[in-house]
């Protein structure tokens, strides 16, 4: 595996394959490395000269790369601290062109740093690249806000003006790097854009809150389905983040006349997630948003329907017992009979 990993790193650095493809190759080889190679004839092995053995691959400077990753994080923290202090003192006095130039400069530096780090195949470099490219999405939103403010964009359309460019940049990064942080940035930008569009199109405040909650829940549900069927990789952040967005967005719509039906909906969705997590092993992470949604919504539903503190805590107790039983079912040792 060491020789193969070294060659994969060289292919990534040479630009022959993307880092995502390299990760897929490493994952595949790790999953199949226990498969024994086909047997070779003893005579053939015995007569192979020692000089014909390939030389061991050069060791990667893992420790140095790890130190570089930490130094990169510290440098980024120092830059953020210094920029925050300096801009806090001078931002109000800066002209519009100066504000745009500063933010655009920061964006360029961070984007170039993330791009260069992404070309290095080591794990520390890839993690650093993910963080820097995530910061690129945030700086894109900041730059869009500065430009929109200078252009006199009103408060309601401001969300669209900020989140739309951020979504484009996040989606572009995720298209090249199928990694968790890029996927989460894309989901956050998409959710922000969807809620901003709803806030512009719906006038009544009460209807707006319900519409935003239902829209975000729909975005989260679509994200979960896309992760479950393999459209989004890695699947883990898609299942957890999409599921959390679904249950929490539905939870925000549970007030006044819609409180009872929406709480029932949250409980039903949470139970469905837990059931799917138990039934399908590769979707087991759905138990995280399902369990959180159940714990948040069940006490509220019981208290709203019954109005008794004792009954509410009995419901909490039963919910906890049900989750423990589900957890034991999922982690128990499963033995197969001979023949499968």
mmCIF file of C-alpha atoms in Angstrom, residues 101-318:
data_model
loop_
_atom_site.group_PDB
_atom_site.id
_atom_site.type_symbol
_atom_site.label_atom_id
_atom_site.label_comp_id
_atom_site.label_asym_id
_atom_site.label_seq_id
_atom_site.Cartn_x
_atom_site.Cartn_y
_atom_site.Cartn_z
ATOM 1 C CA UNK A 101 -10.042 46.328 -2.659
ATOM 2 C CA UNK A 102 -9.314 45.022 0.851
ATOM 3 C CA UNK A 103 -11.910 42.264 0.757
ATOM 4 C CA UNK A 104 -11.032 41.306 -2.817
ATOM 5 C CA UNK A 105 -7.356 41.120 -1.857
ATOM 6 C CA UNK A 106 -8.104 38.842 1.082
ATOM 7 C CA UNK A 107 -10.293 36.706 -1.158
ATOM 8 C CA UNK A 108 -7.551 36.365 -3.756
ATOM 9 C CA UNK A 109 -4.891 35.417 -1.203
ATOM 10 C CA UNK A 110 -7.057 32.809 0.504
ATOM 11 C CA UNK A 111 -8.336 31.356 -2.784
ATOM 12 C CA UNK A 112 -4.819 31.029 -4.210
ATOM 13 C CA UNK A 113 -3.576 29.458 -0.969
ATOM 14 C CA UNK A 114 -6.404 26.954 -0.953
ATOM 15 C CA UNK A 115 -5.836 26.091 -4.613
ATOM 16 C CA UNK A 116 -2.105 25.540 -4.097
ATOM 17 C CA UNK A 117 -2.695 23.424 -0.992
ATOM 18 C CA UNK A 118 -5.257 21.336 -2.878
ATOM 19 C CA UNK A 119 -2.571 20.309 -5.387
ATOM 20 C CA UNK A 120 -0.527 18.632 -2.643
ATOM 21 C CA UNK A 121 -1.661 15.071 -2.064
ATOM 22 C CA UNK A 122 -0.897 14.737 1.651
ATOM 23 C CA UNK A 123 -3.802 14.608 4.107
ATOM 24 C CA UNK A 124 -2.686 17.705 6.101
ATOM 25 C CA UNK A 125 -2.480 19.721 2.894
ATOM 26 C CA UNK A 126 -5.916 18.549 1.821
ATOM 27 C CA UNK A 127 -7.429 19.492 5.188
ATOM 28 C CA UNK A 128 -5.776 22.907 5.029
ATOM 29 C CA UNK A 129 -7.088 23.352 1.496
ATOM 30 C CA UNK A 130 -10.616 22.527 2.648
ATOM 31 C CA UNK A 131 -10.449 25.152 5.389
ATOM 32 C CA UNK A 132 -8.989 27.819 3.090
ATOM 33 C CA UNK A 133 -11.557 27.129 0.382
ATOM 34 C CA UNK A 134 -14.325 27.287 2.973
ATOM 35 C CA UNK A 135 -12.983 30.712 3.936
ATOM 36 C CA UNK A 136 -13.063 31.571 0.230
ATOM 37 C CA UNK A 137 -16.826 31.046 0.223
ATOM 38 C CA UNK A 138 -17.227 33.282 3.267
ATOM 39 C CA UNK A 139 -15.056 36.010 1.764
ATOM 40 C CA UNK A 140 -17.060 35.801 -1.457
ATOM 41 C CA UNK A 141 -20.224 36.492 0.517
ATOM 42 C CA UNK A 142 -18.499 39.399 2.282
ATOM 43 C CA UNK A 143 -17.312 40.899 -1.001
ATOM 44 C CA UNK A 144 -20.800 40.543 -2.469
ATOM 45 C CA UNK A 145 -22.243 42.309 0.575
ATOM 46 C CA UNK A 146 -19.786 45.216 0.255
ATOM 47 C CA UNK A 147 -20.573 45.626 -3.451
ATOM 48 C CA UNK A 148 -24.334 45.315 -2.926
ATOM 49 C CA UNK A 149 -24.257 47.848 -0.109
ATOM 50 C CA UNK A 150 -22.314 50.273 -2.261
ATOM 51 C CA UNK A 151 -24.848 49.761 -5.053
ATOM 52 C CA UNK A 152 -27.698 50.654 -2.700
ATOM 53 C CA UNK A 153 -29.386 47.238 -2.667
ATOM 54 C CA UNK A 154 -32.362 47.189 -0.294
ATOM 55 C CA UNK A 155 -32.514 45.051 2.840
ATOM 56 C CA UNK A 156 -34.728 42.272 1.481
ATOM 57 C CA UNK A 157 -32.832 41.589 -1.775
ATOM 58 C CA UNK A 158 -29.526 41.871 0.089
ATOM 59 C CA UNK A 159 -29.723 38.211 1.122
ATOM 60 C CA UNK A 160 -30.031 37.125 -2.496
ATOM 61 C CA UNK A 161 -27.177 39.391 -3.567
ATOM 62 C CA UNK A 162 -24.920 37.864 -0.895
ATOM 63 C CA UNK A 163 -25.874 34.179 -0.979
ATOM 64 C CA UNK A 164 -26.124 33.732 -4.757
ATOM 65 C CA UNK A 165 -22.397 34.404 -5.462
ATOM 66 C CA UNK A 166 -21.458 32.360 -2.387
ATOM 67 C CA UNK A 167 -23.512 29.436 -3.708
ATOM 68 C CA UNK A 168 -21.847 29.642 -7.128
ATOM 69 C CA UNK A 169 -18.353 29.592 -5.591
ATOM 70 C CA UNK A 170 -19.221 26.847 -3.082
ATOM 71 C CA UNK A 171 -20.794 24.659 -5.772
ATOM 72 C CA UNK A 172 -17.768 25.145 -8.033
ATOM 73 C CA UNK A 173 -15.396 24.127 -5.233
ATOM 74 C CA UNK A 174 -17.513 21.106 -4.379
ATOM 75 C CA UNK A 175 -17.665 20.052 -8.027
ATOM 76 C CA UNK A 176 -13.865 19.859 -8.035
ATOM 77 C CA UNK A 177 -13.356 18.650 -4.450
ATOM 78 C CA UNK A 178 -15.967 16.190 -3.200
ATOM 79 C CA UNK A 179 -15.220 16.828 0.462
ATOM 80 C CA UNK A 180 -17.309 17.417 3.542
ATOM 81 C CA UNK A 181 -16.554 21.091 4.187
ATOM 82 C CA UNK A 182 -17.204 22.054 0.569
ATOM 83 C CA UNK A 183 -20.481 20.159 0.657
ATOM 84 C CA UNK A 184 -21.558 21.844 3.912
ATOM 85 C CA UNK A 185 -20.662 25.263 2.487
ATOM 86 C CA UNK A 186 -22.798 24.531 -0.569
ATOM 87 C CA UNK A 187 -25.726 23.451 1.613
ATOM 88 C CA UNK A 188 -25.428 26.571 3.790
ATOM 89 C CA UNK A 189 -25.325 28.881 0.773
ATOM 90 C CA UNK A 190 -28.249 27.063 -0.847
ATOM 91 C CA UNK A 191 -30.309 27.293 2.334
ATOM 92 C CA UNK A 192 -29.482 30.997 2.661
ATOM 93 C CA UNK A 193 -30.436 31.695 -0.923
ATOM 94 C CA UNK A 194 -33.707 29.754 -0.618
ATOM 95 C CA UNK A 195 -34.737 31.561 2.558
ATOM 96 C CA UNK A 196 -33.784 34.932 1.021
ATOM 97 C CA UNK A 197 -35.934 34.263 -2.039
ATOM 98 C CA UNK A 198 -38.882 33.321 0.173
ATOM 99 C CA UNK A 199 -38.444 36.453 2.299
ATOM 100 C CA UNK A 200 -38.613 38.598 -0.842
ATOM 101 C CA UNK A 201 -41.604 36.862 -2.396
ATOM 102 C CA UNK A 202 -43.804 36.421 0.714
ATOM 103 C CA UNK A 203 -45.144 39.614 2.273
ATOM 104 C CA UNK A 204 -47.018 38.476 5.409
ATOM 105 C CA UNK A 205 -44.673 37.854 8.362
ATOM 106 C CA UNK A 206 -46.617 34.856 9.664
ATOM 107 C CA UNK A 207 -46.796 33.194 6.270
ATOM 108 C CA UNK A 208 -43.143 34.074 5.668
ATOM 109 C CA UNK A 209 -41.965 32.167 8.745
ATOM 110 C CA UNK A 210 -43.907 29.069 7.768
ATOM 111 C CA UNK A 211 -42.808 29.313 4.143
ATOM 112 C CA UNK A 212 -39.136 29.673 5.094
ATOM 113 C CA UNK A 213 -39.334 26.702 7.463
ATOM 114 C CA UNK A 214 -41.026 24.452 4.909
ATOM 115 C CA UNK A 215 -38.606 25.563 2.174
ATOM 116 C CA UNK A 216 -35.541 24.842 4.303
ATOM 117 C CA UNK A 217 -37.005 21.490 5.352
ATOM 118 C CA UNK A 218 -37.482 20.639 1.685
ATOM 119 C CA UNK A 219 -33.879 21.598 0.911
ATOM 120 C CA UNK A 220 -32.688 19.399 3.774
ATOM 121 C CA UNK A 221 -34.822 16.456 2.659
ATOM 122 C CA UNK A 222 -33.535 16.728 -0.906
ATOM 123 C CA UNK A 223 -29.986 16.836 0.456
ATOM 124 C CA UNK A 224 -30.573 13.655 2.468
ATOM 125 C CA UNK A 225 -32.014 11.826 -0.543
ATOM 126 C CA UNK A 226 -29.123 12.977 -2.747
ATOM 127 C CA UNK A 227 -26.641 11.669 -0.197
ATOM 128 C CA UNK A 228 -28.516 8.386 0.214
ATOM 129 C CA UNK A 229 -28.538 7.593 -3.508
ATOM 130 C CA UNK A 230 -24.902 8.588 -3.997
ATOM 131 C CA UNK A 231 -25.268 11.903 -5.774
ATOM 132 C CA UNK A 232 -23.514 13.700 -2.913
ATOM 133 C CA UNK A 233 -20.180 12.446 -1.623
ATOM 134 C CA UNK A 234 -19.189 11.917 1.102
ATOM 135 C CA UNK A 235 -22.585 10.694 2.237
ATOM 136 C CA UNK A 236 -22.063 11.281 5.975
ATOM 137 C CA UNK A 237 -22.329 15.116 6.002
ATOM 138 C CA UNK A 238 -25.222 14.960 3.535
ATOM 139 C CA UNK A 239 -27.203 12.630 5.800
ATOM 140 C CA UNK A 240 -26.443 14.406 9.070
ATOM 141 C CA UNK A 241 -26.537 18.041 7.907
ATOM 142 C CA UNK A 242 -29.494 17.536 5.586
ATOM 143 C CA UNK A 243 -31.414 15.654 8.254
ATOM 144 C CA UNK A 244 -30.683 18.274 10.896
ATOM 145 C CA UNK A 245 -31.805 21.050 8.557
ATOM 146 C CA UNK A 246 -35.035 19.166 7.880
ATOM 147 C CA UNK A 247 -36.087 18.564 11.481
ATOM 148 C CA UNK A 248 -34.945 21.945 12.816
ATOM 149 C CA UNK A 249 -36.588 23.863 9.973
ATOM 150 C CA UNK A 250 -39.877 22.056 10.578
ATOM 151 C CA UNK A 251 -39.490 22.789 14.285
ATOM 152 C CA UNK A 252 -39.354 26.536 13.612
ATOM 153 C CA UNK A 253 -42.767 26.423 11.932
ATOM 154 C CA UNK A 254 -44.496 24.939 15.011
ATOM 155 C CA UNK A 255 -46.264 27.972 16.480
ATOM 156 C CA UNK A 256 -49.806 29.302 16.878
ATOM 157 C CA UNK A 257 -52.313 27.485 14.651
ATOM 158 C CA UNK A 258 -49.691 25.271 13.045
ATOM 159 C CA UNK A 259 -48.094 24.118 16.297
ATOM 160 C CA UNK A 260 -49.886 20.777 16.630
ATOM 161 C CA UNK A 261 -49.659 19.574 13.009
ATOM 162 C CA UNK A 262 -46.062 20.702 12.603
ATOM 163 C CA UNK A 263 -44.934 19.050 15.853
ATOM 164 C CA UNK A 264 -46.633 15.852 14.727
ATOM 165 C CA UNK A 265 -44.855 16.192 11.390
ATOM 166 C CA UNK A 266 -41.471 16.616 13.088
ATOM 167 C CA UNK A 267 -42.060 13.524 15.237
ATOM 168 C CA UNK A 268 -43.130 11.513 12.190
ATOM 169 C CA UNK A 269 -40.119 12.612 10.162
ATOM 170 C CA UNK A 270 -37.760 11.857 13.062
ATOM 171 C CA UNK A 271 -39.251 8.388 13.553
ATOM 172 C CA UNK A 272 -38.953 7.725 9.815
ATOM 173 C CA UNK A 273 -35.266 8.703 9.891
ATOM 174 C CA UNK A 274 -34.610 6.368 12.822
ATOM 175 C CA UNK A 275 -36.456 3.530 11.095
ATOM 176 C CA UNK A 276 -34.425 3.983 7.912
ATOM 177 C CA UNK A 277 -31.191 4.153 9.948
ATOM 178 C CA UNK A 278 -32.034 0.826 11.605
ATOM 179 C CA UNK A 279 -33.150 -0.877 8.408
ATOM 180 C CA UNK A 280 -30.364 0.291 6.070
ATOM 181 C CA UNK A 281 -26.875 0.030 7.532
ATOM 182 C CA UNK A 282 -25.248 2.477 5.093
ATOM 183 C CA UNK A 283 -27.782 5.122 6.185
ATOM 184 C CA UNK A 284 -27.198 4.539 9.901
ATOM 185 C CA UNK A 285 -26.123 8.155 10.444
ATOM 186 C CA UNK A 286 -29.712 9.263 9.945
ATOM 187 C CA UNK A 287 -30.256 8.245 13.546
ATOM 188 C CA UNK A 288 -28.388 11.409 14.577
ATOM 189 C CA UNK A 289 -30.872 13.966 13.152
ATOM 190 C CA UNK A 290 -33.730 11.557 13.809
ATOM 191 C CA UNK A 291 -32.846 11.163 17.466
ATOM 192 C CA UNK A 292 -32.278 14.892 17.969
ATOM 193 C CA UNK A 293 -35.548 15.730 16.244
ATOM 194 C CA UNK A 294 -37.400 13.213 18.394
ATOM 195 C CA UNK A 295 -35.877 14.497 21.625
ATOM 196 C CA UNK A 296 -36.660 18.108 20.733
ATOM 197 C CA UNK A 297 -40.199 17.664 19.426
ATOM 198 C CA UNK A 298 -41.680 14.907 21.603
ATOM 199 C CA UNK A 299 -41.668 16.832 24.935
ATOM 200 C CA UNK A 300 -43.131 19.895 23.195
ATOM 201 C CA UNK A 301 -45.886 17.846 21.562
ATOM 202 C CA UNK A 302 -46.857 16.112 24.813
ATOM 203 C CA UNK A 303 -46.782 19.353 26.778
ATOM 204 C CA UNK A 304 -48.873 21.082 24.102
ATOM 205 C CA UNK A 305 -51.494 18.306 23.972
ATOM 206 C CA UNK A 306 -51.620 17.300 27.651
ATOM 207 C CA UNK A 307 -50.201 20.261 29.544
ATOM 208 C CA UNK A 308 -48.852 18.048 32.318
ATOM 209 C CA UNK A 309 -45.197 18.134 33.369
ATOM 210 C CA UNK A 310 -45.264 14.539 34.633
ATOM 211 C CA UNK A 311 -46.685 13.268 31.344
ATOM 212 C CA UNK A 312 -44.093 15.298 29.474
ATOM 213 C CA UNK A 313 -41.211 13.710 31.350
ATOM 214 C CA UNK A 314 -42.751 10.272 30.981
ATOM 215 C CA UNK A 315 -42.736 10.926 27.242
ATOM 216 C CA UNK A 316 -39.080 11.965 27.463
ATOM 217 C CA UNK A 317 -38.324 8.743 29.372
ATOM 218 C CA UNK A 318 -40.059 6.570 26.788
#
